[in-house]
Coordinates of C-alpha atoms and ligand atoms in Angstrom, one line a residue:
X776 CA 0.0 0.0 0.0
X777 CA 1.2 3.5 -0.8
X778 CA 2.6 5.5 2.2
X779 CA 1.0 8.9 2.8
X780 CA 3.3 11.9 3.0
X781 CA 2.1 15.3 4.1
X782 CA 4.2 18.4 3.1
X783 CA 3.7 21.8 4.8
X784 CA 4.8 24.6 2.5
X785 CA 4.0 22.6 -0.6
X786 CA 3.4 25.6 -2.8
X787 CA 6.9 26.9 -2.0
X788 CA 10.2 26.3 -3.7
X789 CA 11.5 23.2 -1.9
X790 CA 8.0 21.8 -1.0
X791 CA 6.8 21.8 -4.7
X792 CA 10.0 20.3 -5.9
X793 CA 9.8 17.6 -3.2
X794 CA 6.1 16.9 -4.1
X795 CA 7.1 16.5 -7.7
X796 CA 9.9 14.1 -6.9
X797 CA 7.8 12.0 -4.5
X798 CA 5.0 11.7 -7.1
X799 CA 7.6 10.5 -9.6
X800 CA 8.6 7.7 -7.2
X801 CA 5.0 6.4 -7.6
X802 CA 4.9 4.9 -4.2
X803 CA 3.5 7.7 -2.2
X804 CA 0.2 9.5 -1.7
X805 CA 0.9 13.2 -1.2
X806 CA -1.1 15.7 0.8
X807 CA 0.0 19.3 0.9
X808 CA -0.8 22.3 3.1
X809 CA 0.1 25.9 2.4
X810 CA -1.5 29.2 3.2
X811 CA -0.2 30.7 -0.1
X812 CA 1.3 33.7 1.7
X813 CA 4.5 33.2 -0.2
X814 CA 3.9 30.0 -2.3
X815 CA 2.2 29.8 -5.6
X816 CA -0.8 27.6 -6.1
X817 CA 0.0 26.9 -9.8
X818 CA 3.3 25.3 -8.9
X819 CA 1.8 22.6 -6.7
X820 CA 2.1 19.5 -8.9
X821 CA -1.1 17.9 -10.1
X822 CA -1.6 14.7 -8.0
X823 CA -1.1 16.5 -4.7
X824 CA -4.2 16.6 -2.4
X825 CA -4.0 20.3 -1.5
X826 CA -5.4 22.2 1.5
X827 CA -5.1 25.9 1.7
X828 CA -4.6 26.2 5.5
X829 CA -2.3 28.0 7.9
X830 CA 0.0 25.8 10.0
X831 CA -1.0 27.8 13.1
X832 CA -4.7 26.6 12.7
X833 CA -6.2 23.7 14.6
X834 CA -8.0 22.9 11.3
X835 CA -4.9 21.1 10.2
X836 CA -5.4 18.3 12.7
X837 CA -7.9 16.1 10.8
X838 CA -5.6 16.2 7.7
X839 CA -2.8 14.5 9.7
X840 CA -5.0 11.4 10.3
X841 CA -3.6 8.3 8.5
X842 CA -0.4 10.2 7.4
X843 CA 2.8 8.2 7.7
X844 CA 5.5 10.9 7.3
X845 CA 5.4 14.7 7.5
X846 CA 7.8 17.1 5.8
X847 CA 7.5 20.4 7.6
X848 CA 8.8 23.1 5.3
X849 CA 6.3 26.0 5.8
X850 CA 8.0 29.0 7.3
X851 CA 8.6 32.7 7.1
X852 CA 12.0 32.5 5.7
X853 CA 13.5 35.6 4.1
X854 CA 16.0 36.8 6.7
X855 CA 15.5 40.5 6.0
X856 CA 11.7 40.2 6.1
X857 CA 12.0 38.3 9.5
X858 CA 14.2 41.1 10.9
X859 CA 11.4 43.6 10.1
X860 CA 8.7 41.5 11.8
X861 CA 10.1 39.3 14.6
X862 CA 6.7 38.7 16.1
X863 CA 5.2 37.2 13.0
X864 CA 8.5 35.3 12.4
X865 CA 8.1 33.6 15.8
X866 CA 4.4 33.1 15.4
X867 CA 4.8 31.2 12.1
X868 CA 8.1 29.5 12.7
X869 CA 7.8 28.6 16.4
X870 CA 4.1 28.5 17.2
X871 CA 3.2 27.1 13.7
X872 CA 5.9 24.4 14.1
X873 CA 4.6 23.5 17.5
X874 CA 1.2 23.1 16.0
X875 CA 2.6 20.8 13.3
X876 CA 4.4 18.7 15.9
X877 CA 1.2 18.5 18.0
X878 CA -0.9 17.5 15.0
X879 CA 1.7 14.8 14.2
X880 CA 1.8 13.5 17.8
X881 CA -2.0 13.2 18.0
X882 CA -2.1 11.4 14.6
X883 CA 0.8 9.1 15.7
X884 CA 2.7 9.8 12.5
X885 CA 6.0 7.9 12.0
X886 CA 8.4 10.8 11.6
X887 CA 8.6 14.5 11.0
X888 CA 11.4 15.7 8.7
X889 CA 11.7 19.4 9.2
X890 CA 13.6 22.4 7.8
X891 CA 16.1 24.0 10.1
X892 CA 18.6 26.2 8.4
X893 CA 22.3 27.0 8.0
X894 CA 21.4 30.4 9.4
X895 CA 21.8 28.8 12.9
X896 CA 25.6 29.0 12.2
X897 CA 25.6 32.8 11.7
X898 CA 27.4 33.6 14.9
X899 CA 29.9 30.7 14.7
X900 CA 33.5 31.6 13.9
X901 CA 34.8 28.2 12.8
X902 CA 34.3 27.1 9.2
X903 CA 33.2 24.7 7.8
X904 CA 30.2 24.3 10.1
X905 CA 29.5 21.0 11.7
X906 CA 26.1 20.0 13.2
X907 CA 27.6 20.1 16.7
X908 CA 27.7 23.9 16.7
X909 CA 25.1 26.7 16.4
X910 CA 25.0 30.4 17.3
X911 CA 21.8 31.9 15.9
X912 CA 21.7 35.7 16.0
X913 CA 18.9 36.9 13.6
X914 CA 15.2 36.4 14.4
X915 CA 14.9 33.9 11.6
X916 CA 17.8 31.8 12.9
X917 CA 16.6 32.0 16.5
X918 CA 13.2 30.7 15.3
X919 CA 14.8 27.8 13.5
X920 CA 16.9 26.9 16.5
X921 CA 13.7 27.0 18.6
X922 CA 12.1 24.5 16.1
X923 CA 14.9 22.1 16.9
X924 CA 14.4 22.5 20.7
X925 CA 10.7 21.7 20.2
X926 CA 11.6 18.6 18.2
X927 CA 13.9 17.5 21.0
X928 CA 11.1 18.0 23.6
X929 CA 8.6 16.0 21.4
X930 CA 11.1 13.1 21.3
X931 CA 11.8 13.3 25.1
X932 CA 8.2 13.6 26.3
X933 CA 6.1 12.0 23.6
X934 CA 8.6 9.8 21.7
X935 CA 7.9 11.5 18.4
X936 CA 10.7 10.8 15.9
X937 CA 12.1 13.6 13.7
X938 CA 15.0 14.6 11.5
X939 CA 16.3 18.2 11.2
X940 CA 17.8 19.4 7.9
X941 CA 20.1 22.3 7.9
X942 CA 19.9 23.4 4.3
X943 CA 22.6 25.8 3.1
X944 CA 21.6 27.9 0.0
X945 CA 19.3 25.7 -1.9
X946 CA 18.7 26.6 -5.5
X947 CA 16.8 25.2 -8.5
X948 CA 13.6 25.5 -10.4
X949 CA 10.7 27.5 -8.9
X950 CA 12.8 29.7 -6.6
X951 CA 10.6 32.7 -5.8
X952 CA 12.0 35.5 -8.0
X953 CA 9.1 37.8 -6.9
X954 CA 10.4 38.4 -3.4
X955 CA 11.3 41.8 -2.2
X956 CA 14.9 40.6 -2.2
X957 CA 14.9 37.7 -4.7
X958 CA 17.3 34.7 -4.4
X959 CA 20.6 35.4 -6.1
X960 CA 20.4 32.9 -9.0
X961 CA 17.0 34.1 -10.3
X962 CA 17.7 37.7 -9.6
X963 CA 21.0 37.7 -11.6
X964 CA 19.8 35.5 -14.5
X965 CA 16.4 37.1 -15.0
X966 CA 17.7 40.6 -14.9
X967 CA 20.6 39.9 -17.2
X968 CA 18.4 38.1 -19.7
X969 CA 15.9 41.0 -19.6
X970 CA 18.6 43.6 -20.1
X971 CA 18.3 45.1 -16.6
X972 CA 21.2 45.9 -14.2
X973 CA 21.2 43.4 -11.4
X974 CA 21.6 44.6 -7.8
X975 CA 24.3 43.3 -5.3
X976 CA 23.7 44.1 -1.7
X977 CA 26.9 45.1 0.2
X978 CA 30.3 44.6 -1.4
X979 CA 29.5 41.2 -2.9
X980 CA 32.2 39.6 -0.9
X981 CA 29.8 37.5 1.3
X982 CA 30.2 33.8 0.5
X983 CA 27.6 31.2 0.2
X984 CA 27.5 27.4 0.0
X985 CA 25.0 26.5 -2.7
X986 CA 23.3 23.1 -3.0
X987 CA 20.8 22.0 -5.8
X988 CA 17.3 21.1 -4.8
X989 CA 17.6 17.7 -6.6
X990 CA 20.4 16.8 -4.3
X991 CA 18.5 17.9 -1.3
X992 CA 15.6 15.8 -2.5
X993 CA 17.8 12.7 -2.6
X994 CA 18.4 13.1 1.1
X995 CA 14.7 13.8 1.7
X996 CA 13.8 10.4 0.2
X997 CA 16.5 8.7 2.3
X998 CA 15.1 10.3 5.5
X999 CA 11.7 8.6 4.9
X1000 CA 13.0 5.1 5.3
X1001 CA 16.4 5.3 6.9
X1002 CA 16.1 5.0 10.6
X1003 CA 19.8 6.2 11.0
X1004 CA 18.4 9.6 10.3
X1005 CA 16.0 9.5 13.2
X1006 CA 16.4 12.3 15.8
X1007 CA 19.5 13.6 14.1
X1008 CA 20.4 16.9 12.5
X1009 CA 22.1 17.0 9.1
X1010 CA 23.9 19.7 7.1
X1011 CA 23.0 19.7 3.4
X1012 CA 25.5 21.8 1.6
X1013 CA 28.2 21.4 -1.0
X1014 CA 31.3 22.1 1.1
X1015 CA 32.4 24.9 -1.3
X1016 CA 31.5 28.6 -1.0
X1017 CA 31.4 31.2 -3.7
X1018 CA 31.2 35.0 -3.2
X1019 CA 28.3 36.9 -4.6
X1020 CA 30.7 38.6 -7.0
X1021 CA 32.1 35.3 -8.1
X1022 CA 28.6 34.0 -8.8
X1023 CA 27.8 37.1 -10.7
X1024 CA 31.0 36.7 -12.9
X1025 CA 30.2 33.0 -13.5
X1026 CA 26.6 33.7 -14.5
X1027 CA 27.6 36.6 -16.7
X1028 CA 30.4 34.6 -18.5
X1029 CA 28.0 31.7 -19.2
X1030 CA 25.5 34.2 -20.6
X1031 CA 28.3 36.0 -22.6
X1032 CA 27.2 39.3 -21.1
X1033 CA 29.3 42.1 -19.6
X1034 CA 27.1 44.2 -17.4
X1035 CA 28.3 46.0 -14.3
X1036 CA 26.0 45.3 -11.4
X1037 CA 24.6 48.0 -9.1
X1038 CA 25.8 47.9 -5.5
X1039 CA 23.3 48.8 -2.7
X1040 CA 23.5 48.9 1.0
X1041 CA 24.0 45.6 2.8
X1042 CA 21.1 43.6 4.2
X1043 CA 20.8 43.2 7.9
X1044 CA 21.2 39.9 9.8
X1045 CA 23.2 37.9 7.2
X1046 CA 26.4 36.0 7.8
X1047 CA 29.7 36.8 6.0
X1048 CA 30.1 33.2 4.9
X1049 CA 28.3 29.9 5.0
X1050 CA 30.2 26.7 4.4
X1051 CA 28.9 23.2 5.2
X1052 CA 30.7 20.2 6.6
X1053 CA 28.2 17.7 5.2
X1054 CA 30.3 14.6 6.2
X1055 CA 27.5 13.4 8.5
X1056 CA 25.0 13.0 5.6
X1057 CA 27.8 11.7 3.3
X1058 CA 28.8 9.1 5.8
X1059 CA 25.3 7.5 5.5
X1060 CA 25.4 7.6 1.7
X1061 CA 24.3 11.1 0.6
X1062 CA 26.1 12.5 -2.5
X1063 CA 26.0 16.0 -3.9
X1064 CA 25.7 15.3 -7.6
X1065 CA 25.2 18.8 -9.1
X1066 CA 28.3 21.0 -9.3
X1067 CA 27.9 24.8 -9.5
X1068 CA 28.6 25.2 -13.2
X1069 CA 26.1 22.4 -14.2
X1070 CA 23.7 24.1 -11.7
X1071 CA 24.1 27.5 -13.3
X1072 CA 23.5 26.1 -16.8
X1073 CA 20.4 24.3 -15.6
X1074 CA 19.0 27.4 -13.9
X1075 CA 19.6 29.4 -17.1
X1076 CA 17.8 26.8 -19.2
X1077 CA 14.9 26.7 -16.7
X1078 CA 14.5 30.5 -16.6
X1079 CA 14.7 30.9 -20.4
X1080 CA 12.0 28.3 -20.7
X1081 CA 9.8 30.0 -18.2
X1082 CA 10.3 33.3 -20.0
X1083 CA 9.3 31.7 -23.3
X1084 CA 6.1 30.3 -21.6
X1085 CA 5.3 33.8 -20.2
X1086 CA 5.6 32.5 -16.6
X1087 CA 8.4 35.0 -15.7
X1088 CA 7.6 38.7 -16.1
X1089 CA 8.7 41.5 -13.9
X1090 CA 6.7 44.3 -15.4
X1091 CA 4.2 44.9 -12.6
X1092 CA 4.6 44.5 -8.9
X1093 CA 3.0 41.4 -7.4
X1094 CA 1.0 41.5 -4.1
X1095 CA 4.2 40.1 -2.6
X1096 CA 6.4 42.9 -3.8
X1097 CA 3.8 45.5 -2.7
X1098 CA 3.6 43.9 0.8
X1099 CA 7.4 43.8 1.0
X1100 CA 7.7 47.4 0.0
X1101 CA 5.1 48.4 2.6
X1102 CA 7.0 46.5 5.3
X1103 CA 10.2 48.1 4.4
X1104 CA 8.8 51.6 4.9
X1105 CA 7.4 50.8 8.4
Ligands
LIG596 N1 15.6 27.8 0.2 C1 16.7 27.8 1.0 O1 17.8 28.0 0.6 C2 16.5 27.4 2.5 C3 17.7 27.4 3.3 C4 17.6 27.1 4.6 C5 16.3 26.7 5.1 N2 15.2 26.8 4.3 C6 14.0 26.4 4.9 O2 13.3 25.4 4.1 C7 11.9 25.6 4.1 C8 11.4 25.7 2.7 O3 12.0 26.9 2.1 P1 11.6 27.4 0.6 O4 12.8 28.0 0.1 O5 10.9 26.4 -0.1 O6 10.6 28.6 1.0 P2 9.3 29.1 0.3 O7 9.0 30.5 0.9 O8 9.4 29.0 -1.1 O9 8.2 28.1 0.9 C9 7.7 28.2 2.1 C10 6.2 27.9 2.0 O10 5.5 28.0 3.3 C11 4.3 28.7 3.1 N3 3.9 29.3 4.4 C12 4.5 30.3 5.0 N4 3.8 30.6 6.2 C13 2.8 29.6 6.3 C14 1.8 29.4 7.2 N5 1.7 30.1 8.3 N6 1.0 28.4 7.0 C15 1.1 27.6 5.9 N7 2.0 27.8 4.9 C16 2.9 28.8 5.1 C17 4.5 29.7 2.0 O11 3.3 30.1 1.4 C18 5.5 29.0 1.1 O12 4.8 28.3 0.1 C19 11.7 26.8 5.0 O13 11.4 26.3 6.3 C20 13.0 27.5 5.0 O14 13.1 28.3 6.2 C21 15.3 27.1 3.0

């Protein structure tokens, strides 16, 4: 019989890619929850039983009945947005997560696999980061660390199994380019292809460890069945970091374009460098298959294709951008 998997945040970048991948495996029934605050309904793959609900609502409880595994990905997750509204950040990321764990406990689900973040390393000095450390500083990182503490308590008091995933900078198809501050890959590629001047915040010397969503999904699948992942935390990153300027140069060279970027004031609450020590995941068989150049090529192909289909336009501000701009003025 097919196992039932519930994904929170299914309309988002990682959630929709995960749903796609699990459906392709043909052995799972997929249920998805999202309040569509950031996610896009149209990118939820057909075949997902979708409920437009907020993870903070008790109305999610009946949906957890007969679910085997939960992937909890829903979150408020743009660091600069979280810095502007710490109360909502904690409400969604801590109270919402608590509600998901409670729904899972009541429904006796087998395991919750949930998104932590490499942001919990932002105050750590030593690089590469190993799972033993953490020093969250920003409101987003603090909310993610709190998620892990809740998971520990659900194991201790209710024997609920879980796995924490500390994603580094995940990239791939369906990254939300409409954000106030869009992810680097889509921001650079879309603007360069449209003949606009891309923006770099700060000096461009901050370094990031990028990992492709397909590689992250390999580990998601492993977490479902592999009990060695139970009640453990895993870094998912490439172990290499690139500066924003280096990324800009690589993308420009691949596109054969020579456009000087515009430099703007730095964003608050962001670490100077992220770099994963992913040996814990590698020691139980995970491999990062997509190198950065292959990843850039595949992102360019994806974005060009979406432009041809008319799915990527930046002519008019979306509700999301309008909300973001309003927040930034508060
Ligand atoms: N993308 C990355 O590089 C990265 C890195 C580290 C951690 N993470 C974590 O991974 C998870 C997924 O990230 P993503 O990049 O897919 O983000 P995303 O914003 O694309 O997806 C998150 C989804 O959660 C939904 N959501 C937000 N608040 C909700 C609520 N109250 N109720 C129901 N749904 C709600 C949004 O509508 C959105 O569809 C998040 O928890 C994020 O913090 C992502």
